Amino acid sequence: MTPDDPASTAEPDKTQPPLAALRYATPAELYAKMPHVSQLTLHRPTATERAIEYLYRLRASTTPEEAVTFTAFATMPKMGVWWGYECLRQSGDALSNADREMMELVANWTQYPDNENRYRAMKAALYAPVLTPATYLGLATGWSGGAIAPNDPAGVPAHRGPRALNTAVLSCLAQSNLQARSIRLARFIDQAEVLYHAT
């Protein structure tokens, strides 16, 4: 179920995320407005390619991990963090106590996305002794928008959150053995598809 949206009270099999799931109308616009994504992907969208079409093309390519990177940049911050949370939650990896606490902070922000909860997740991630997928997801939450710190009015650079989200999901993918990796990646992309169908 997606965070804090009108469909959250619907029947589970009919739940859909909100319509504002993607940052831009087309992948081409995303690549033009957020050039950092082009530094992390070999492929490029065509001028008329729809987001779901580009996702499918990346998935079928020799570098299907780029579908994860594209999703990390293409989705609105809140929906991207929700997707990352679901990827980590469904991976089945054992979590340390610190990672469980981090996941709770992230989940709390997706339900109550105010600055207080965002700063709480960011602080925990910045001071985490080990960089784990959950830590990077906490950074993605902290860098999802707004001021970079309570005492610093400067805005968070737009690429920081997506980069952290990309690292969270890809590092979670890397924790699986080679035989299971393609299955895990397919599940992550399946989880992302609903966001593209919502537009």
GROMACS .gro file of N, CA and C in nm, residues 35-43 65-66 69-70:
model
   39
   35PRO      N    1   2.031   1.622  -1.536
   35PRO     CA    2   2.138   1.556  -1.612
   35PRO      C    3   2.219   1.454  -1.533
   36HIS      N    4   2.210   1.456  -1.401
   36HIS     CA    5   2.285   1.357  -1.321
   36HIS      C    6   2.245   1.214  -1.356
   37VAL      N    7   2.121   1.194  -1.399
   37VAL     CA    8   2.078   1.058  -1.433
   37VAL      C    9   2.157   1.004  -1.552
   38SER      N   10   2.195   1.092  -1.643
   38SER     CA   11   2.270   1.048  -1.761
   38SER      C   12   2.412   1.004  -1.726
   39GLN      N   13   2.461   1.046  -1.610
   39GLN     CA   14   2.594   1.003  -1.566
   39GLN      C   15   2.593   0.860  -1.515
   40LEU      N   16   2.474   0.809  -1.485
   40LEU     CA   17   2.461   0.677  -1.424
   40LEU      C   18   2.397   0.573  -1.516
   41THR      N   19   2.357   0.615  -1.636
   41THR     CA   20   2.294   0.521  -1.730
   41THR      C   21   2.361   0.530  -1.866
   42LEU      N   22   2.375   0.416  -1.931
   42LEU     CA   23   2.430   0.412  -2.066
   42LEU      C   24   2.324   0.444  -2.170
   43HIS      N   25   2.201   0.406  -2.142
   43HIS     CA   26   2.092   0.425  -2.237
   43HIS      C   27   2.035   0.566  -2.226
   65GLU      N   28   1.979  -0.316  -1.459
   65GLU     CA   29   1.987  -0.238  -1.336
   65GLU      C   30   1.958  -0.090  -1.361
   66GLU      N   31   1.972  -0.047  -1.486
   66GLU     CA   32   1.943   0.093  -1.517
   66GLU      C   33   1.796   0.126  -1.498
   69THR      N   34   1.791   0.270  -1.157
   69THR     CA   35   1.843   0.407  -1.157
   69THR      C   36   1.742   0.504  -1.215
   70PHE      N   37   1.680   0.466  -1.326
   70PHE     CA   38   1.579   0.551  -1.388
   70PHE      C   39   1.464   0.576  -1.291
   0.00000   0.00000   0.00000
